[in-house]
mmCIF file of N, CA and C and ligand atoms in Angstrom:
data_model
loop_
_atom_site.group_PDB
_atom_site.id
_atom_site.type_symbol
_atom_site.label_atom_id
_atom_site.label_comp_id
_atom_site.label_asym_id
_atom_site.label_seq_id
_atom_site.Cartn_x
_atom_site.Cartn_y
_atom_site.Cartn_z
ATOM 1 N N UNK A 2 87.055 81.067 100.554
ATOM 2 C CA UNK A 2 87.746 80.376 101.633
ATOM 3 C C UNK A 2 87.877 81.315 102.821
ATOM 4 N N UNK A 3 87.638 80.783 104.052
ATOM 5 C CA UNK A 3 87.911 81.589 105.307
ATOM 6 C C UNK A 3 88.920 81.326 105.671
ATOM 7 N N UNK A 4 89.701 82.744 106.371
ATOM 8 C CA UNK A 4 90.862 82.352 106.953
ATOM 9 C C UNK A 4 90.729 81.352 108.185
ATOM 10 N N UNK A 5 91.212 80.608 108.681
ATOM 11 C CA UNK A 5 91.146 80.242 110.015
ATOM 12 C C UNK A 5 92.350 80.261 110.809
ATOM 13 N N UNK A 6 93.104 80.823 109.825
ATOM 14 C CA UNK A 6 94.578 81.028 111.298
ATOM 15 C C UNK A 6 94.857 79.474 111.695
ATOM 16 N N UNK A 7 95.215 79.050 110.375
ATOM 17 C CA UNK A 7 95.448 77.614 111.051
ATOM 18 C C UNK A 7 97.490 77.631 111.092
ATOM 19 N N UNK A 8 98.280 77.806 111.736
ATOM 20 C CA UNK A 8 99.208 78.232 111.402
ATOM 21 C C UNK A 8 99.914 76.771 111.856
ATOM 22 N N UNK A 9 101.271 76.526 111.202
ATOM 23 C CA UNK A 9 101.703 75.310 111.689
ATOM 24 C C UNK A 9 103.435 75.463 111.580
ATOM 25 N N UNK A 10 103.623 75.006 112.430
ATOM 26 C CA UNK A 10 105.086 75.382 112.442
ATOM 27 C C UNK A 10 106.146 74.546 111.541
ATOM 28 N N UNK A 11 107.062 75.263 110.397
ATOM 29 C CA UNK A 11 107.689 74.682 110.017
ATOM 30 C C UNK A 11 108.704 73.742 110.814
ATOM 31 N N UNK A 12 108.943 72.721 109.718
ATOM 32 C CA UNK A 12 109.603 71.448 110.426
ATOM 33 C C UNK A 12 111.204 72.479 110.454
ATOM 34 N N UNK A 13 112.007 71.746 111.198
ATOM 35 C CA UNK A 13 113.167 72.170 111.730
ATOM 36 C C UNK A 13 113.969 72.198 110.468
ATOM 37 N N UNK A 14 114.539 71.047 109.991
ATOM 38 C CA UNK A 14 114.886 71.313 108.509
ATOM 39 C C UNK A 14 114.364 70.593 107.690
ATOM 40 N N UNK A 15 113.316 71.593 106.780
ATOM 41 C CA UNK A 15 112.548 71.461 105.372
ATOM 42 C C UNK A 15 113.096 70.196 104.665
ATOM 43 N N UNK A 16 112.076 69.701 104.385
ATOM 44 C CA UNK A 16 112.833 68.778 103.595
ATOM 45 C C UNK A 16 111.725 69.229 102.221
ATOM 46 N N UNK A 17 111.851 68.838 100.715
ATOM 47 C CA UNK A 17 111.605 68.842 99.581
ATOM 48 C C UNK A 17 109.908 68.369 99.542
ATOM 49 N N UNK A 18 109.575 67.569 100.715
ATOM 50 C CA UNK A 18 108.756 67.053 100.243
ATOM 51 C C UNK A 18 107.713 67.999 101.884
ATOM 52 N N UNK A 19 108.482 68.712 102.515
ATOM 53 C CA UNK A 19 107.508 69.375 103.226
ATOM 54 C C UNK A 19 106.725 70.152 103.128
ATOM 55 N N UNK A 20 105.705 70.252 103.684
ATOM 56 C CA UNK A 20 104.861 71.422 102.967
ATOM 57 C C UNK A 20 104.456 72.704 104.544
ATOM 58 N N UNK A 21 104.434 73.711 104.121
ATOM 59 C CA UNK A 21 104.181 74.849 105.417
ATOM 60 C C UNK A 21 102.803 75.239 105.175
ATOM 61 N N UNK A 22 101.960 75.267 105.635
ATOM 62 C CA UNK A 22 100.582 75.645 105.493
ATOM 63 C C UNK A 22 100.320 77.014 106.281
ATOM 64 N N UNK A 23 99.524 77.634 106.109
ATOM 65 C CA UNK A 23 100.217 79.204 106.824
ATOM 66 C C UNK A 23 97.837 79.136 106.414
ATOM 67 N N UNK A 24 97.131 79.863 107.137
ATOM 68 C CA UNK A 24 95.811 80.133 107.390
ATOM 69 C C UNK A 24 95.124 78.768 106.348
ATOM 70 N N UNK A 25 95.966 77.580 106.314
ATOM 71 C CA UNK A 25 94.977 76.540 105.683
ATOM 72 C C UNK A 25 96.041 76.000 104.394
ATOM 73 N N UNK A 26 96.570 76.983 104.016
ATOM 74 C CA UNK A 26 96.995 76.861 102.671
ATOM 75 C C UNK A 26 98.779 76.618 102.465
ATOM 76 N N UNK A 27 99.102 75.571 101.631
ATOM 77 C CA UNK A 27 100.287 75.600 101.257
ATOM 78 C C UNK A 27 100.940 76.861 101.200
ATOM 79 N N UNK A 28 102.381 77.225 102.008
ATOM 80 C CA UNK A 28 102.916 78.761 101.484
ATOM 81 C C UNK A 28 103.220 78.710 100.365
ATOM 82 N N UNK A 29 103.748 77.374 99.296
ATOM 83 C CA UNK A 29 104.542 77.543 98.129
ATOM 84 C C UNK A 29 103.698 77.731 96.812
ATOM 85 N N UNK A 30 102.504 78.588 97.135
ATOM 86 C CA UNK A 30 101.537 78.430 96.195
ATOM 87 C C UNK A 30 102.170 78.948 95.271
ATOM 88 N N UNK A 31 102.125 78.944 93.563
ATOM 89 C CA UNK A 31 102.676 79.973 92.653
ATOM 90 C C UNK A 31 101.374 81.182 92.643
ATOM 91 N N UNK A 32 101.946 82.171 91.852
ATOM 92 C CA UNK A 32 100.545 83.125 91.589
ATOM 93 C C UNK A 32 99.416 83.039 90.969
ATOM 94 N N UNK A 33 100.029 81.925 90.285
ATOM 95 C CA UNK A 33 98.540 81.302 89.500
ATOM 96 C C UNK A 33 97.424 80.766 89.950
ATOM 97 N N UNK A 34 97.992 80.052 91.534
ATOM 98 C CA UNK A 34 97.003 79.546 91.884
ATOM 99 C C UNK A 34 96.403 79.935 93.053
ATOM 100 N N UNK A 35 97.139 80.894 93.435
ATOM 101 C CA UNK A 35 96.480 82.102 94.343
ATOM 102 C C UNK A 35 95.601 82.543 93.815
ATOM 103 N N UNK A 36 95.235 83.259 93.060
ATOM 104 C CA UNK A 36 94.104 83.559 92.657
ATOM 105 C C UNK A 36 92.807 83.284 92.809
ATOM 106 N N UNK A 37 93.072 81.781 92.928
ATOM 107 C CA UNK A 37 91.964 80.885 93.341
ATOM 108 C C UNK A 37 91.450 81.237 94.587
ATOM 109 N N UNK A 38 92.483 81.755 95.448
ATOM 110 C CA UNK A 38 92.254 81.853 97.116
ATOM 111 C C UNK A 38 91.609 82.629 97.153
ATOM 112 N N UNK A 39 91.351 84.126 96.288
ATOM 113 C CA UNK A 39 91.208 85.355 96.814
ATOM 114 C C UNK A 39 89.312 85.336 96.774
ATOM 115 N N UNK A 40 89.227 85.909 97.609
ATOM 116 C CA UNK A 40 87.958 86.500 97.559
ATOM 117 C C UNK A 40 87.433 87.729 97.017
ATOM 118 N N UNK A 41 86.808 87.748 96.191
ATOM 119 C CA UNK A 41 85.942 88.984 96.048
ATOM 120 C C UNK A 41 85.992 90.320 97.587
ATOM 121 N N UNK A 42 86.553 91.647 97.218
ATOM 122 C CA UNK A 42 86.539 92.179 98.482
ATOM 123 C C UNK A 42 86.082 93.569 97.980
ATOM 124 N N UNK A 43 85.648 94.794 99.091
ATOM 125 C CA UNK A 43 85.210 96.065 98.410
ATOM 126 C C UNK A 43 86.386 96.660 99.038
ATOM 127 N N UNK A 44 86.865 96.489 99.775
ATOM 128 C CA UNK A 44 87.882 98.024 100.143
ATOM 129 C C UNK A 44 88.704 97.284 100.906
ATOM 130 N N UNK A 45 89.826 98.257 101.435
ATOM 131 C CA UNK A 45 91.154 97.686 101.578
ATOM 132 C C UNK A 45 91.581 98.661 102.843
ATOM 133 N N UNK A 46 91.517 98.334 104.408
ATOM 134 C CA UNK A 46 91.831 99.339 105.413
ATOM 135 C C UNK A 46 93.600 98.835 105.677
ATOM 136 N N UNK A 47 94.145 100.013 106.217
ATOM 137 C CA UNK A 47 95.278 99.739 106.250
ATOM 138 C C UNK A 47 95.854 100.702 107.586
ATOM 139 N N UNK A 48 96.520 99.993 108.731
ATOM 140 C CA UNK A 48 96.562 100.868 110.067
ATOM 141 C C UNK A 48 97.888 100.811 110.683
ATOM 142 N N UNK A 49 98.315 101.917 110.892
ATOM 143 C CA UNK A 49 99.961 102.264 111.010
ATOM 144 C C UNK A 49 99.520 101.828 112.811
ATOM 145 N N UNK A 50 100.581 100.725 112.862
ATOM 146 C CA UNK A 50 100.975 100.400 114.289
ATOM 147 C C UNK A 50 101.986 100.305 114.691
ATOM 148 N N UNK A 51 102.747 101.504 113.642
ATOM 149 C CA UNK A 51 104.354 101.818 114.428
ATOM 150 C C UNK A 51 104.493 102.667 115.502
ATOM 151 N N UNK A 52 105.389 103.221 115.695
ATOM 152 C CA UNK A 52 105.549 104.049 117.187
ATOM 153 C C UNK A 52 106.297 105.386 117.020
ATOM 154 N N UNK A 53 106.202 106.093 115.873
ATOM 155 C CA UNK A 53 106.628 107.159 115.397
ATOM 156 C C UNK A 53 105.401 108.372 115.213
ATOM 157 N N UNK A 54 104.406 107.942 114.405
ATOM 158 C CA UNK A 54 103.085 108.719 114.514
ATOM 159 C C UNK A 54 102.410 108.630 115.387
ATOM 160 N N UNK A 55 102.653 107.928 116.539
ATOM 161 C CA UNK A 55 101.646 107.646 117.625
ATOM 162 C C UNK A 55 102.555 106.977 118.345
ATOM 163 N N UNK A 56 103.235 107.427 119.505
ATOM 164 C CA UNK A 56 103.970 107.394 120.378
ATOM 165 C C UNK A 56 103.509 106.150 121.123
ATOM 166 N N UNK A 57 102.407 105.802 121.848
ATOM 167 C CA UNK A 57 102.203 104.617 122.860
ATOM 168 C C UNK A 57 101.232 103.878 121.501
ATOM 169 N N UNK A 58 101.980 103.589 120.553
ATOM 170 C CA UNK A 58 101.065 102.758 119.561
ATOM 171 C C UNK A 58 99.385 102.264 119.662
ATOM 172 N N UNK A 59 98.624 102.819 119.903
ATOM 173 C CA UNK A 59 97.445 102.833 119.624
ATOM 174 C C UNK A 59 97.107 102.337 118.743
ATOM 175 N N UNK A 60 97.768 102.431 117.250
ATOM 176 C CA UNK A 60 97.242 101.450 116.367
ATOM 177 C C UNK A 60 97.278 100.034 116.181
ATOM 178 N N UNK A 61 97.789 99.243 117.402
ATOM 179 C CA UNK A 61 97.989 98.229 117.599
ATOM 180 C C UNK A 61 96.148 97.950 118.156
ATOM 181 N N UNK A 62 96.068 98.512 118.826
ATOM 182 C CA UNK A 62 94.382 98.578 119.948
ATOM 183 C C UNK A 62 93.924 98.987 118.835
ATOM 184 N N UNK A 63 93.907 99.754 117.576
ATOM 185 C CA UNK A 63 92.639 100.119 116.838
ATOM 186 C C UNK A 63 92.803 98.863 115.922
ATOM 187 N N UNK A 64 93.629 98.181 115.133
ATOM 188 C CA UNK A 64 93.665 97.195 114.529
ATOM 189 C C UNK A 64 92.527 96.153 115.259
ATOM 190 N N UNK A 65 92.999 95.696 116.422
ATOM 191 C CA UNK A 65 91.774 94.837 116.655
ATOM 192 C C UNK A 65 90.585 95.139 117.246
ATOM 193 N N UNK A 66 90.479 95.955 117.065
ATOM 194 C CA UNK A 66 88.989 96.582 117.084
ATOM 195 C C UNK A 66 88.620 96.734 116.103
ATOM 196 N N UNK A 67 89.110 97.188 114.742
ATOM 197 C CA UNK A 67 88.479 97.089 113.270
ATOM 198 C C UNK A 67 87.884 95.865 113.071
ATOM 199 N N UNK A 68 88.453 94.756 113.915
ATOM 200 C CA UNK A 68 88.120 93.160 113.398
ATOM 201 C C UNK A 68 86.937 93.061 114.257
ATOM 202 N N UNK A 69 86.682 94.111 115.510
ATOM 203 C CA UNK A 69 85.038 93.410 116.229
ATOM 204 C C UNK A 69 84.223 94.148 115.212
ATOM 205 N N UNK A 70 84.868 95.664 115.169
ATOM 206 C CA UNK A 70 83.474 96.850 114.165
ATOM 207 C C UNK A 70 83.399 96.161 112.861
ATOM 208 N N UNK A 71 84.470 95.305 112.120
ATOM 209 C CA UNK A 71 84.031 95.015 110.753
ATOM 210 C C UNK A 71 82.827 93.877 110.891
ATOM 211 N N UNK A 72 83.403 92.960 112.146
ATOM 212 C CA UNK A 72 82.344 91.662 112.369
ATOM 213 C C UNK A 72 80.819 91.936 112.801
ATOM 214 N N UNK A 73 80.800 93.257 113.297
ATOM 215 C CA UNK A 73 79.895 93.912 113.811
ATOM 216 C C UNK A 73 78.867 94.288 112.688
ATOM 217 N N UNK A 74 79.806 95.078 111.766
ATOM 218 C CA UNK A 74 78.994 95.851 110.769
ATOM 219 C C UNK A 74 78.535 94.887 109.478
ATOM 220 N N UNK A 75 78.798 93.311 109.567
ATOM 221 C CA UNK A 75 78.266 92.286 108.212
ATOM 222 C C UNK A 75 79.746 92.922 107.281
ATOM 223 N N UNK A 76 81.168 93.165 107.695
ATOM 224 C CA UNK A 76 81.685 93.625 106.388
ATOM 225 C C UNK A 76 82.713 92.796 106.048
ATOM 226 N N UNK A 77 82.725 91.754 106.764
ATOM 227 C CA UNK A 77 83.758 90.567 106.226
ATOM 228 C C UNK A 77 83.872 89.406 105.797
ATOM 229 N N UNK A 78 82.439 89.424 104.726
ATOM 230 C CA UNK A 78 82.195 88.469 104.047
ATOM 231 C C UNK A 78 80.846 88.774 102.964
ATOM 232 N N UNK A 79 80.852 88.788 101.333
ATOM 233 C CA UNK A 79 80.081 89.075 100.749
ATOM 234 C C UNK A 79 80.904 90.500 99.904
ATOM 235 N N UNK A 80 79.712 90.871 99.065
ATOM 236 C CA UNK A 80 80.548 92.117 98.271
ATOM 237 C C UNK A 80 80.416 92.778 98.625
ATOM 238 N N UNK A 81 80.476 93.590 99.919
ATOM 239 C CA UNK A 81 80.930 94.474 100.522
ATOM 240 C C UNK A 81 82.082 94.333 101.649
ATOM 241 N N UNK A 82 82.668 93.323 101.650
ATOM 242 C CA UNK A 82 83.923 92.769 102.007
ATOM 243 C C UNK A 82 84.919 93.823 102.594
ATOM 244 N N UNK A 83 85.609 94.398 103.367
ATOM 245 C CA UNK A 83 86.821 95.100 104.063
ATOM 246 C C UNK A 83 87.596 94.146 104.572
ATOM 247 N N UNK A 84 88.698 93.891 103.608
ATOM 248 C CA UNK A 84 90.207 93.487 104.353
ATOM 249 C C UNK A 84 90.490 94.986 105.119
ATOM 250 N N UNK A 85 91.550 93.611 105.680
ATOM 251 C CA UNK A 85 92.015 94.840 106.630
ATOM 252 C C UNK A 85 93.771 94.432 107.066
ATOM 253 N N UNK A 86 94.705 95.604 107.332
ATOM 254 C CA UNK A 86 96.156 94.750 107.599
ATOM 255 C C UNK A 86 96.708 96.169 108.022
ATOM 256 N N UNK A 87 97.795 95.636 108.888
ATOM 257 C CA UNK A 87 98.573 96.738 110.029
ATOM 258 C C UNK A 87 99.998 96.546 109.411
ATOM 259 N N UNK A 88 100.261 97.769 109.418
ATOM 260 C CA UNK A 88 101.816 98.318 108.621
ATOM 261 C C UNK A 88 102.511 98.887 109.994
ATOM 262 N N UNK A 89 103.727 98.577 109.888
ATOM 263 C CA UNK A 89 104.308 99.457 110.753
ATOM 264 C C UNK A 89 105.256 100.761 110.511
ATOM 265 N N UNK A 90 104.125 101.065 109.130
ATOM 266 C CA UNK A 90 104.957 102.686 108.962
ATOM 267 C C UNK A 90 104.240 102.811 107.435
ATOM 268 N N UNK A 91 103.236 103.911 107.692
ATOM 269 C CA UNK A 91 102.513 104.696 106.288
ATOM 270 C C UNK A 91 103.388 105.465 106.051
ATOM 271 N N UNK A 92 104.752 106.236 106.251
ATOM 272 C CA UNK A 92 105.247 107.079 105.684
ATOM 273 C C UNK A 92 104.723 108.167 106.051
ATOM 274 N N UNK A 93 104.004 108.578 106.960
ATOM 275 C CA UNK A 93 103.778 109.981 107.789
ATOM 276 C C UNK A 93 104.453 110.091 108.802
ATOM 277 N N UNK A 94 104.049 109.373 109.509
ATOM 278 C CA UNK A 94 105.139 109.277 111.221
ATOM 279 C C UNK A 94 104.693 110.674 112.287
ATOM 280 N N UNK A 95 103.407 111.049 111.952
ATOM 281 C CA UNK A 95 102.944 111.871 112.749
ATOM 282 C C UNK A 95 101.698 112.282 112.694
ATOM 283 N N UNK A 96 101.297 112.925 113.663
ATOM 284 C CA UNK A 96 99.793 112.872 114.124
ATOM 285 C C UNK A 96 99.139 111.544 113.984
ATOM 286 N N UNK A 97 99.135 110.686 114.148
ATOM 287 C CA UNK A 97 98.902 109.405 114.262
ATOM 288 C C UNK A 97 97.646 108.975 115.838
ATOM 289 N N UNK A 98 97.270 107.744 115.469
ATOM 290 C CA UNK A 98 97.480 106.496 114.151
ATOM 291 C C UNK A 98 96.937 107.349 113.520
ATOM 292 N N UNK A 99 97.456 106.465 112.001
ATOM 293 C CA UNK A 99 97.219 106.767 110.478
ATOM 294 C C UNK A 99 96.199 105.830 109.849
ATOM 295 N N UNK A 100 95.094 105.868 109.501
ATOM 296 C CA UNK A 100 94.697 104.800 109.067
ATOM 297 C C UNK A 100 94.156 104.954 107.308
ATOM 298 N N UNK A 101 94.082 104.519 106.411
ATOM 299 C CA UNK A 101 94.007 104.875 105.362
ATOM 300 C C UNK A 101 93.561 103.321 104.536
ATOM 301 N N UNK A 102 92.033 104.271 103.517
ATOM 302 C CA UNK A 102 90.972 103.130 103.523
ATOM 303 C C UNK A 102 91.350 103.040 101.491
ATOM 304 N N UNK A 103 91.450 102.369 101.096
ATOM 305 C CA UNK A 103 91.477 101.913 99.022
ATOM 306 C C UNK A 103 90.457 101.121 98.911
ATOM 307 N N UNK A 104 89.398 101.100 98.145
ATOM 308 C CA UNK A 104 90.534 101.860 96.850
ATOM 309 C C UNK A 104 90.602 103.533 96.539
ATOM 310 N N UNK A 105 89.561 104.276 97.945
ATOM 311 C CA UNK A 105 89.300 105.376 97.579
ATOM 312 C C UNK A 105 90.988 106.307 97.799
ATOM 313 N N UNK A 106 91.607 105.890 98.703
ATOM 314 C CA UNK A 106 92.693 106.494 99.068
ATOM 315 C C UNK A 106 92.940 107.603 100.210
ATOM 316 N N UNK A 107 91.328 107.453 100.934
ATOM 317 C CA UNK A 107 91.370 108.597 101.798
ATOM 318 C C UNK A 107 92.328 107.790 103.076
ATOM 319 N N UNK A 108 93.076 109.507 103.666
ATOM 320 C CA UNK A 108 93.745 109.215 105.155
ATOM 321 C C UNK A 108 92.610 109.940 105.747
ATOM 322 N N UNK A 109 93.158 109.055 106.957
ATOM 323 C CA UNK A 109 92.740 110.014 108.127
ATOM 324 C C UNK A 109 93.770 109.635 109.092
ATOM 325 N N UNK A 110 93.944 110.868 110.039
ATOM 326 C CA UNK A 110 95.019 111.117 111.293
ATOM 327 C C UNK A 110 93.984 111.413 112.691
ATOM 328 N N UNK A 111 94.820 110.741 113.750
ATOM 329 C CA UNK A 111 94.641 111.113 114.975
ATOM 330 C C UNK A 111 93.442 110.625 115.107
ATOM 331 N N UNK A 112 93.687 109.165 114.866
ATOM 332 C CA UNK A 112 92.125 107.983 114.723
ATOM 333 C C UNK A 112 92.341 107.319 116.035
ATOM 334 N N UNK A 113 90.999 108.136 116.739
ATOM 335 C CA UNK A 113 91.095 107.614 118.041
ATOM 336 C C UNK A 113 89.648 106.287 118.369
ATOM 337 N N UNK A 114 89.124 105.056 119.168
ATOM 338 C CA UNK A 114 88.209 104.477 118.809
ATOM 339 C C UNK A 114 87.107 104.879 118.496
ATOM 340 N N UNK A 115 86.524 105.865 118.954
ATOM 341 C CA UNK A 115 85.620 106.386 118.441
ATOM 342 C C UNK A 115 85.487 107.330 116.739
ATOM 343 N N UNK A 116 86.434 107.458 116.871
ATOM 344 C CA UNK A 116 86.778 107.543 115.417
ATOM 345 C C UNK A 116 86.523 107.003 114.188
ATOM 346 N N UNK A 117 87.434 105.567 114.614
ATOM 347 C CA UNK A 117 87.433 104.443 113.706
ATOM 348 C C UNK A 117 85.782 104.099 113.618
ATOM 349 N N UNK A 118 84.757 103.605 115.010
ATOM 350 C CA UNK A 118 83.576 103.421 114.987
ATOM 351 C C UNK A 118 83.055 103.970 113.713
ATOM 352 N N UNK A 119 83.169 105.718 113.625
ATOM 353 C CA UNK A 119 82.294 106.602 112.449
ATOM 354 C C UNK A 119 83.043 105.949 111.011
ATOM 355 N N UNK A 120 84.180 105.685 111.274
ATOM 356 C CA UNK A 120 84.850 105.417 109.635
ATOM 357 C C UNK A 120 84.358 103.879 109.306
ATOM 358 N N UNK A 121 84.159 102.957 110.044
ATOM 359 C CA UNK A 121 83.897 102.211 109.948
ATOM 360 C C UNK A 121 82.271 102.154 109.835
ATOM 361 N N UNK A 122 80.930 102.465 110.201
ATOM 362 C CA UNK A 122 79.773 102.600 110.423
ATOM 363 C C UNK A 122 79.697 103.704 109.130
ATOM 364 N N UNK A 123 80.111 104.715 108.806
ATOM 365 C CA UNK A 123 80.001 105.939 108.052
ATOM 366 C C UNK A 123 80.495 105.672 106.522
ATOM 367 N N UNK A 124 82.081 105.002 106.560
ATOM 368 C CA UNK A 124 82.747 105.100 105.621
ATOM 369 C C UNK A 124 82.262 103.817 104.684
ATOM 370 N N UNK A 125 83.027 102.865 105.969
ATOM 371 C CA UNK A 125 83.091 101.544 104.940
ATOM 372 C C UNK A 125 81.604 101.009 105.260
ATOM 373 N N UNK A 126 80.796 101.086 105.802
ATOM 374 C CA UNK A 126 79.122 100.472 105.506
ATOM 375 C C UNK A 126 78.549 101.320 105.225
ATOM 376 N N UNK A 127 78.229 102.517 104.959
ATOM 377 C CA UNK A 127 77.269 103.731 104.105
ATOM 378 C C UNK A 127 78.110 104.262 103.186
ATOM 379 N N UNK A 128 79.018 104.331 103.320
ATOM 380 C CA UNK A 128 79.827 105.273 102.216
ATOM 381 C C UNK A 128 80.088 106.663 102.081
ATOM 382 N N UNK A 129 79.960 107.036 102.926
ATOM 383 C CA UNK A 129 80.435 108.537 103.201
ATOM 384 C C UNK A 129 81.223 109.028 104.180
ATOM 385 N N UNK A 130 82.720 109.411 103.433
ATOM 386 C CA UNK A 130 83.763 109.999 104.065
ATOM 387 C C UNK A 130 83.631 110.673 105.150
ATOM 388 N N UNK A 131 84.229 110.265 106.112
ATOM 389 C CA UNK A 131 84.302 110.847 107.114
ATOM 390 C C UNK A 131 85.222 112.246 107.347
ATOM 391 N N UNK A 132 84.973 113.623 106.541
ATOM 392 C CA UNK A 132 85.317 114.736 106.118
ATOM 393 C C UNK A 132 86.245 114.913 106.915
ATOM 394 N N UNK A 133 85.754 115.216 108.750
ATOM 395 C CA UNK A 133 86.296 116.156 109.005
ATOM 396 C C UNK A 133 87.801 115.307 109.485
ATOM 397 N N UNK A 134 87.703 114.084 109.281
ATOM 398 C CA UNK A 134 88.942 113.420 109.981
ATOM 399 C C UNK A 134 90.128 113.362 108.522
ATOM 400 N N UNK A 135 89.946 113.328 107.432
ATOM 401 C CA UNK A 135 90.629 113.720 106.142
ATOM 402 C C UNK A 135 91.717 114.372 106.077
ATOM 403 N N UNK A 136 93.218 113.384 105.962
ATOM 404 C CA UNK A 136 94.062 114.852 105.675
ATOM 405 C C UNK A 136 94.488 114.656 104.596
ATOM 406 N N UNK A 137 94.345 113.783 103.614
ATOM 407 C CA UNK A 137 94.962 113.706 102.641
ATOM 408 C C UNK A 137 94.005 112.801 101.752
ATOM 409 N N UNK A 138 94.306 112.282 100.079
ATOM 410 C CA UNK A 138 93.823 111.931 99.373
ATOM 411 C C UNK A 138 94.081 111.675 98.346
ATOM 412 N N UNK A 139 94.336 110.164 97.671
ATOM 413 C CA UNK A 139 95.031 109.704 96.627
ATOM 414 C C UNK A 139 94.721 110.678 95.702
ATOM 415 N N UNK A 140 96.083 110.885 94.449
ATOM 416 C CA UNK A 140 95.808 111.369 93.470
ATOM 417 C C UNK A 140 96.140 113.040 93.204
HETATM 418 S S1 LIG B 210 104.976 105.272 112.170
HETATM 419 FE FE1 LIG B 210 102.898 105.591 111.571
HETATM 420 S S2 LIG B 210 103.136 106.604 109.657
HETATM 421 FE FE2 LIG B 210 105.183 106.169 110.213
#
């Protein structure tokens, strides 16, 4: 299923028989049947767009730019798949943005666009860490 951002505004007061649909889909799904939703994905990017590690939030501007470089690079759809989602706080809060790719667990700091380009072109479509931007590493 593709997202389509179909978003719809809940009714004023819910009634029992309303339903909220949030990118297509009922919100009151149970977990069981989520499952159904999910897609097959390879990796998991994740981009601090708070304002503590990166003062004029930049990771707000690199977030949607991951969404042209992923559309760019064939990586958001098929098994090589990259979700992608913006936190507003990895728990560093410095040298920032923070962006940090799973399931491998690598960070990287002080991800500027050209940056992201190599992690994105390097990391998540060839597969090789982008070393020198590395400060840390699950495990
Ligand atoms: S604000 Fe970015 S890591 Fe905390």
């Amino acid at each position: 299923m593709t997202c389509r951002w179909q978003w719809r505004t809940p009714p004023e007061e819910p009634t029992a028989a309303s339903v909220v649909l949030v990118c297509g889909v009922p919100t009151s799904l149970p977990p069981t049947q989520l499952a159904a939703l999910m897609e097959p994905y390879a990796r998991h990017v994740l981009v601090c767009t708070g304002g503590y590690c990166s003062p004029n939030r930049e990771g707000r501007m690199l977030y949607a730019q991951l969404a042209r470089l992923l559309e760019r690079e064939a990586l958001l759809f098929g098994p090589r798949r990259v979700k992608r989602g913006e936190t507003p706080c990895l728990g560093v809060c410095a040298g920032g943005p923070i962006v940090v790719v799973y399931p491998e667990g690598i960070w990287y700091a002080g991800v500027t666009p050209e940056l992201l380009e190599r992690i994105v072109v390097e990391h998540l479509r060839d597969g090789r860490v982008v070393e020198e931007a590395v400060f840390h590493r699950l495990g």
